[in-house]
mmCIF file of C-alpha atoms and ligand atoms in Angstrom:
data_model
loop_
_atom_site.group_PDB
_atom_site.id
_atom_site.type_symbol
_atom_site.label_atom_id
_atom_site.label_comp_id
_atom_site.label_asym_id
_atom_site.label_seq_id
_atom_site.Cartn_x
_atom_site.Cartn_y
_atom_site.Cartn_z
ATOM 1 C CA MET O 1 -16.832 -10.369 11.516
ATOM 2 C CA LYS O 2 -18.512 -9.158 8.349
ATOM 3 C CA THR O 3 -15.593 -8.905 5.917
ATOM 4 C CA LYS O 4 -17.346 -7.516 2.862
ATOM 5 C CA THR O 5 -16.223 -3.984 2.306
ATOM 6 C CA ASN O 6 -16.447 -1.380 -0.387
ATOM 7 C CA TYR O 7 -12.976 -1.153 -1.921
ATOM 8 C CA ALA O 8 -14.341 0.661 -4.988
ATOM 9 C CA GLY O 9 -15.697 3.400 -2.700
ATOM 10 C CA HIS O 10 -12.205 4.945 -2.660
ATOM 11 C CA ASP O 11 -13.083 6.554 -5.999
ATOM 12 C CA THR O 12 -15.479 8.976 -4.298
ATOM 13 C CA ALA O 13 -12.681 10.095 -1.975
ATOM 14 C CA TYR O 14 -10.357 10.717 -4.952
ATOM 15 C CA LYS O 15 -13.020 12.744 -6.774
ATOM 16 C CA ARG O 16 -13.358 14.935 -3.699
ATOM 17 C CA ARG O 17 -9.583 15.331 -3.295
ATOM 18 C CA ARG O 18 -9.192 16.333 -6.952
ATOM 19 C CA ALA O 19 -12.069 18.808 -6.740
ATOM 20 C CA GLU O 20 -10.485 20.365 -3.635
ATOM 21 C CA GLY O 21 -7.057 20.718 -5.275
ATOM 22 C CA LYS O 22 -5.264 18.175 -3.095
ATOM 23 C CA VAL O 23 -2.204 16.353 -4.429
ATOM 24 C CA GLY O 24 -3.265 12.753 -3.786
ATOM 25 C CA TRP O 25 -4.614 10.539 -1.040
ATOM 26 C CA ASP O 26 -2.361 12.212 1.518
ATOM 27 C CA GLU O 27 -3.592 15.613 0.325
ATOM 28 C CA THR O 28 -0.483 17.794 0.837
ATOM 29 C CA PRO O 29 2.964 17.945 -0.792
ATOM 30 C CA GLN O 30 4.483 18.007 2.722
ATOM 31 C CA ALA O 31 2.911 14.667 3.600
ATOM 32 C CA TYR O 32 4.506 13.041 0.538
ATOM 33 C CA ALA O 33 7.819 14.830 1.133
ATOM 34 C CA GLU O 34 7.896 13.284 4.615
ATOM 35 C CA ARG O 35 7.158 9.826 3.231
ATOM 36 C CA GLU O 36 9.873 10.236 0.592
ATOM 37 C CA ALA O 37 12.380 11.267 3.264
ATOM 38 C CA GLY O 38 11.439 8.103 5.176
ATOM 39 C CA LEU O 39 11.926 6.028 2.023
ATOM 40 C CA ILE O 40 15.384 7.505 1.403
ATOM 41 C CA LYS O 41 16.379 6.528 4.945
ATOM 42 C CA LEU O 42 14.922 3.063 4.572
ATOM 43 C CA LEU O 43 16.476 2.393 1.158
ATOM 44 C CA GLY O 44 19.813 3.475 2.638
ATOM 45 C CA GLN O 45 19.683 0.452 4.946
ATOM 46 C CA GLY O 46 20.630 -1.656 1.948
ATOM 47 C CA TYR O 47 17.947 -4.371 1.962
ATOM 48 C CA ALA O 48 16.000 -3.013 -1.025
ATOM 49 C CA PRO O 49 17.189 -3.124 -4.627
ATOM 50 C CA CYS O 50 18.200 0.241 -6.147
ATOM 51 C CA SER O 51 16.659 -0.431 -9.574
ATOM 52 C CA GLY O 52 14.578 -2.951 -11.495
ATOM 53 C CA MET O 53 10.906 -3.725 -11.926
ATOM 54 C CA PHE O 54 8.677 -2.045 -9.343
ATOM 55 C CA LEU O 55 4.992 -2.668 -8.582
ATOM 56 C CA GLU O 56 2.832 -0.610 -6.224
ATOM 57 C CA LEU O 57 -0.362 -2.320 -5.097
ATOM 58 C CA GLY O 58 -2.916 0.442 -4.455
ATOM 59 C CA CYS O 59 -0.878 3.235 -6.083
ATOM 60 C CA GLY O 60 -3.564 5.903 -5.799
ATOM 61 C CA ALA O 61 -2.691 9.091 -7.697
ATOM 62 C CA GLY O 62 0.809 7.732 -8.330
ATOM 63 C CA ASN O 63 2.680 10.073 -5.964
ATOM 64 C CA ILE O 64 4.999 7.427 -4.507
ATOM 65 C CA SER O 65 5.219 5.305 -7.681
ATOM 66 C CA ILE O 66 6.386 8.332 -9.662
ATOM 67 C CA TRP O 67 9.047 9.026 -7.045
ATOM 68 C CA PHE O 68 10.342 5.470 -7.611
ATOM 69 C CA ALA O 69 10.279 6.010 -11.392
ATOM 70 C CA GLN O 70 12.380 9.150 -10.856
ATOM 71 C CA HIS O 71 14.801 7.045 -8.822
ATOM 72 C CA GLY O 72 15.647 4.444 -11.423
ATOM 73 C CA PHE O 73 12.824 1.891 -11.297
ATOM 74 C CA GLU O 74 10.613 0.600 -14.082
ATOM 75 C CA VAL O 75 7.247 1.304 -12.505
ATOM 76 C CA THR O 76 3.777 -0.222 -12.634
ATOM 77 C CA GLY O 77 1.007 0.939 -10.316
ATOM 78 C CA VAL O 78 -2.404 -0.652 -9.875
ATOM 79 C CA ASP O 79 -5.440 0.866 -8.202
ATOM 80 C CA ILE O 80 -9.165 0.210 -8.033
ATOM 81 C CA SER O 81 -10.065 3.902 -8.408
ATOM 82 C CA GLU O 82 -10.469 5.136 -11.973
ATOM 83 C CA THR O 83 -10.093 8.749 -10.839
ATOM 84 C CA ALA O 84 -6.802 7.902 -9.117
ATOM 85 C CA ILE O 85 -5.419 6.060 -12.150
ATOM 86 C CA LEU O 86 -6.280 8.915 -14.540
ATOM 87 C CA TRP O 87 -4.701 11.323 -12.069
ATOM 88 C CA ALA O 88 -1.546 9.175 -11.831
ATOM 89 C CA ARG O 89 -1.236 9.040 -15.631
ATOM 90 C CA GLU O 90 -1.619 12.826 -15.873
ATOM 91 C CA ARG O 91 0.895 13.377 -13.105
ATOM 92 C CA ALA O 92 3.450 11.053 -14.762
ATOM 93 C CA GLN O 93 2.983 12.822 -18.079
ATOM 94 C CA SER O 94 3.484 16.285 -16.630
ATOM 95 C CA ALA O 95 6.539 15.089 -14.692
ATOM 96 C CA GLY O 96 7.947 13.584 -17.910
ATOM 97 C CA VAL O 97 8.176 10.200 -16.222
ATOM 98 C CA LYS O 98 7.641 6.818 -17.863
ATOM 99 C CA ALA O 99 5.370 4.702 -15.658
ATOM 100 C CA GLN O 100 2.484 2.354 -16.275
ATOM 101 C CA PHE O 101 -0.737 2.872 -14.281
ATOM 102 C CA MET O 102 -3.459 0.264 -14.508
ATOM 103 C CA LEU O 103 -7.008 0.149 -13.223
ATOM 104 C CA GLY O 104 -7.623 -3.061 -11.297
ATOM 105 C CA ASN O 105 -8.577 -4.778 -8.089
ATOM 106 C CA VAL O 106 -5.392 -6.059 -6.443
ATOM 107 C CA LEU O 107 -7.390 -9.081 -5.262
ATOM 108 C CA GLU O 108 -8.142 -10.162 -8.833
ATOM 109 C CA LEU O 109 -5.058 -9.321 -10.857
ATOM 110 C CA ASN O 110 -4.955 -11.950 -13.543
ATOM 111 C CA GLY O 111 -2.995 -11.631 -16.739
ATOM 112 C CA VAL O 112 -1.967 -7.993 -16.208
ATOM 113 C CA LEU O 113 1.663 -8.706 -15.330
ATOM 114 C CA SER O 114 3.866 -11.763 -15.598
ATOM 115 C CA ASP O 115 4.218 -13.840 -12.460
ATOM 116 C CA ALA O 116 7.641 -13.703 -10.787
ATOM 117 C CA SER O 117 8.596 -10.529 -12.684
ATOM 118 C CA ILE O 118 8.961 -7.848 -9.998
ATOM 119 C CA ASP O 119 12.105 -6.881 -8.054
ATOM 120 C CA PHE O 120 10.347 -4.510 -5.634
ATOM 121 C CA VAL O 121 6.702 -4.839 -4.579
ATOM 122 C CA LEU O 122 5.306 -1.951 -2.530
ATOM 123 C CA ASP O 123 2.290 -1.845 -0.306
ATOM 124 C CA GLY O 124 1.991 1.916 0.059
ATOM 125 C CA HIS O 125 -0.849 2.068 2.619
ATOM 126 C CA CYS O 126 -3.157 -0.323 0.743
ATOM 127 C CA LEU O 127 -2.899 -3.412 2.972
ATOM 128 C CA HIS O 128 -4.588 -1.635 5.890
ATOM 129 C CA CYS O 129 -7.616 -1.097 3.579
ATOM 130 C CA ILE O 130 -7.854 -4.845 2.943
ATOM 131 C CA ILE O 131 -10.072 -6.743 5.334
ATOM 132 C CA GLY O 132 -10.419 -10.301 6.618
ATOM 133 C CA GLU O 133 -9.586 -13.222 4.317
ATOM 134 C CA ASP O 134 -8.871 -10.779 1.467
ATOM 135 C CA ARG O 135 -5.609 -9.965 3.243
ATOM 136 C CA LYS O 136 -4.286 -13.440 2.382
ATOM 137 C CA THR O 137 -5.231 -12.853 -1.249
ATOM 138 C CA PHE O 138 -3.442 -9.481 -1.246
ATOM 139 C CA LEU O 139 -0.269 -11.042 0.164
ATOM 140 C CA GLN O 140 -0.507 -13.973 -2.274
ATOM 141 C CA THR O 141 -0.638 -11.394 -5.075
ATOM 142 C CA ALA O 142 2.518 -9.701 -3.776
ATOM 143 C CA TRP O 143 4.213 -13.120 -3.543
ATOM 144 C CA ARG O 144 3.047 -14.218 -6.989
ATOM 145 C CA PHE O 145 4.422 -11.173 -8.793
ATOM 146 C CA ALA O 146 7.715 -11.011 -6.874
ATOM 147 C CA LYS O 147 10.761 -12.537 -8.480
ATOM 148 C CA SER O 148 12.393 -15.304 -6.489
ATOM 149 C CA GLY O 149 14.082 -13.494 -3.596
ATOM 150 C CA GLY O 150 12.283 -10.261 -4.560
ATOM 151 C CA PHE O 151 11.826 -7.414 -2.095
ATOM 152 C CA PHE O 152 8.497 -6.496 -0.451
ATOM 153 C CA LEU O 153 7.955 -3.276 1.489
ATOM 154 C CA VAL O 154 4.827 -3.016 3.599
ATOM 155 C CA ASP O 155 3.959 0.452 4.900
ATOM 156 C CA THR O 156 0.844 -0.016 6.984
ATOM 157 C CA MET O 157 -1.106 1.258 9.968
ATOM 158 C CA CYS O 158 -1.171 -0.981 13.015
ATOM 159 C CA GLY O 159 -2.479 -1.171 16.575
ATOM 160 C CA PRO O 160 -2.815 -0.766 19.392
ATOM 161 C CA VAL O 161 -5.413 1.941 18.894
ATOM 162 C CA GLU O 162 -5.844 4.401 21.745
ATOM 163 C CA SER O 163 -9.337 4.127 23.156
ATOM 164 C CA GLY O 164 -11.701 6.720 21.639
ATOM 165 C CA SER O 165 -9.049 8.159 19.297
ATOM 166 C CA VAL O 166 -10.157 6.649 15.959
ATOM 167 C CA ASP O 167 -13.762 7.150 14.784
ATOM 168 C CA GLY O 168 -15.706 3.904 14.433
ATOM 169 C CA TYR O 169 -12.931 1.696 15.809
ATOM 170 C CA ASP O 170 -14.127 -1.740 16.896
ATOM 171 C CA PRO O 171 -11.614 -3.436 19.235
ATOM 172 C CA ALA O 172 -13.128 -6.904 18.608
ATOM 173 C CA SER O 173 -12.269 -6.897 14.888
ATOM 174 C CA CYS O 174 -9.385 -4.360 15.078
ATOM 175 C CA CYS O 175 -11.217 -2.536 12.265
ATOM 176 C CA THR O 176 -12.864 0.806 11.819
ATOM 177 C CA MET O 177 -16.515 0.330 10.905
ATOM 178 C CA ILE O 178 -18.276 2.848 8.689
ATOM 179 C CA GLN O 179 -21.960 2.372 7.863
ATOM 180 C CA GLY O 180 -21.656 -1.223 9.091
ATOM 181 C CA LEU O 181 -18.696 -2.093 6.853
ATOM 182 C CA PRO O 182 -15.095 -2.603 7.974
ATOM 183 C CA THR O 183 -12.829 -0.039 6.300
ATOM 184 C CA ARG O 184 -9.352 -0.136 7.912
ATOM 185 C CA TYR O 185 -7.506 -2.875 9.777
ATOM 186 C CA PHE O 186 -5.255 -2.095 12.746
ATOM 187 C CA GLY O 187 -3.819 -5.507 13.676
ATOM 188 C CA SER O 188 -0.987 -5.705 16.180
ATOM 189 C CA PRO O 189 2.568 -5.501 14.801
ATOM 190 C CA ASP O 190 3.050 -9.193 15.662
ATOM 191 C CA GLN O 191 -0.129 -10.230 13.833
ATOM 192 C CA ILE O 192 0.827 -8.279 10.714
ATOM 193 C CA GLN O 193 4.361 -9.632 10.732
ATOM 194 C CA LYS O 194 3.004 -13.175 11.065
ATOM 195 C CA GLU O 195 0.669 -12.664 8.086
ATOM 196 C CA ILE O 196 3.654 -11.638 5.983
ATOM 197 C CA CYS O 197 5.750 -14.613 7.096
ATOM 198 C CA ASP O 198 2.840 -17.008 6.518
ATOM 199 C CA ALA O 199 2.506 -15.627 2.975
ATOM 200 C CA GLY O 200 6.041 -16.792 2.158
ATOM 201 C CA PHE O 201 8.218 -13.785 2.971
ATOM 202 C CA ASP O 202 11.189 -13.525 5.337
ATOM 203 C CA VAL O 203 11.096 -10.346 7.404
ATOM 204 C CA LEU O 204 14.385 -8.415 7.230
ATOM 205 C CA ASP O 205 13.569 -5.337 9.287
ATOM 206 C CA VAL O 206 10.627 -3.775 11.107
ATOM 207 C CA SER O 207 10.262 -0.180 12.248
ATOM 208 C CA ILE O 208 7.244 1.210 14.051
ATOM 209 C CA GLU O 209 6.290 4.801 14.734
ATOM 210 C CA ARG O 210 3.363 5.789 16.886
ATOM 211 C CA ASN O 211 1.214 8.887 16.745
ATOM 212 C CA LYS O 212 -1.427 9.866 19.313
ATOM 213 C CA SER O 213 -3.950 7.310 18.109
ATOM 214 C CA HIS O 214 -2.217 4.318 16.480
ATOM 215 C CA GLY O 215 0.998 2.964 14.992
ATOM 216 C CA ASN O 216 2.473 2.839 11.517
ATOM 217 C CA MET O 217 4.888 0.077 10.618
ATOM 218 C CA MET O 218 7.370 -0.403 7.814
ATOM 219 C CA ILE O 219 8.214 -4.029 7.172
ATOM 220 C CA GLN O 220 11.042 -4.865 4.815
ATOM 221 C CA ALA O 221 10.737 -8.445 3.620
ATOM 222 C CA ARG O 222 12.130 -10.769 1.005
ATOM 223 C CA MET O 223 10.238 -13.451 -0.836
ATOM 224 C CA ARG O 224 11.340 -16.806 0.508
ATOM 225 C CA PRO O 225 12.485 -18.805 -2.532
ATOM 226 C CA THR O 226 10.553 -22.043 -2.875
HETATM 227 C C1 LIG S 1 -4.494 4.991 1.671
HETATM 228 S S1 LIG S 1 -4.614 5.002 -0.075
HETATM 229 C C2 LIG S 1 -2.895 5.113 -0.535
HETATM 230 C C3 LIG S 1 -2.699 5.476 -1.973
HETATM 231 C C4 LIG S 1 -1.250 5.608 -2.447
HETATM 232 N N1 LIG S 1 -0.504 4.393 -2.244
HETATM 233 C C5 LIG S 1 -0.567 6.756 -1.750
HETATM 234 O O1 LIG S 1 0.327 6.483 -0.939
HETATM 235 O O2 LIG S 1 -0.885 7.901 -2.035
HETATM 236 C C6 LIG S 1 -4.993 3.288 -0.403
HETATM 237 C C7 LIG S 1 -5.192 2.996 -1.862
HETATM 238 O O3 LIG S 1 -5.509 1.621 -2.046
HETATM 239 C C8 LIG S 1 -6.485 1.525 -3.071
HETATM 240 N N2 LIG S 1 -7.205 0.256 -2.911
HETATM 241 C C9 LIG S 1 -7.952 -0.134 -1.848
HETATM 242 N N3 LIG S 1 -8.450 -1.371 -2.070
HETATM 243 C C10 LIG S 1 -8.013 -1.747 -3.304
HETATM 244 C C11 LIG S 1 -8.189 -2.917 -4.095
HETATM 245 N N4 LIG S 1 -8.925 -3.944 -3.665
HETATM 246 N N5 LIG S 1 -7.575 -2.981 -5.297
HETATM 247 C C12 LIG S 1 -6.815 -1.933 -5.744
HETATM 248 N N6 LIG S 1 -6.623 -0.799 -5.036
HETATM 249 C C13 LIG S 1 -7.209 -0.709 -3.829
HETATM 250 C C14 LIG S 1 -7.361 2.753 -2.886
HETATM 251 O O4 LIG S 1 -8.107 3.091 -4.026
HETATM 252 C C15 LIG S 1 -6.317 3.784 -2.502
HETATM 253 O O5 LIG S 1 -5.804 4.428 -3.640
#
């Protein structure tokens, strides 16, 4: 499978969302309210820390990161889209929230944060944008920044994909293909869980919801101390 993809292309999508008056990648306040309600339920299960250093890989316009900052965490968000990072900074400022938003490729994050410094690492829908061997690099990044025993929450799309329901879906690679490039990965829940275990995390809990076309899974994991 051709694994090169255009991660930086997300910026065009953010420019369009801003121009159209949307609130972030998920476009509507209701969509984020639903995700926040899901987070409250999940955090209530008691696996995740309630405070500490928080890092969102692929933070977009900061919607979820800012929610964590409002709930007691010291927040850093990283994203490859300049438009998204400027938007996140503006949103934090108007909400009166202290949070750090940095422009960067999560596959090449060197020197921006101290290793082993984060209590809670979040993949808020970024991992399904990461294709092929880059997925190992993404998970190594999460592992590298997590404190020993630190918490990792993966919120990601997964298969199986209903035939004909997702534009450009290629069952051989489990990816959507747009203009010849893979753009989203829909591995099976078992495959995704195995990737996380292989990257040095112990899985604590998995929940999967399905819509008409595919699944979405929340994996709560803890960095396995070396
Ligand atoms: C589906 S959006 C989710 C954004 C945000 N977490 C949210 O929930 O609103 C995925 C995000 O991952 C970012 N992203 C994709 N590949 C990236 C990379 N290699 N490095 C940093 N960010 C990346 C995109 O720019 C986009 O903001």
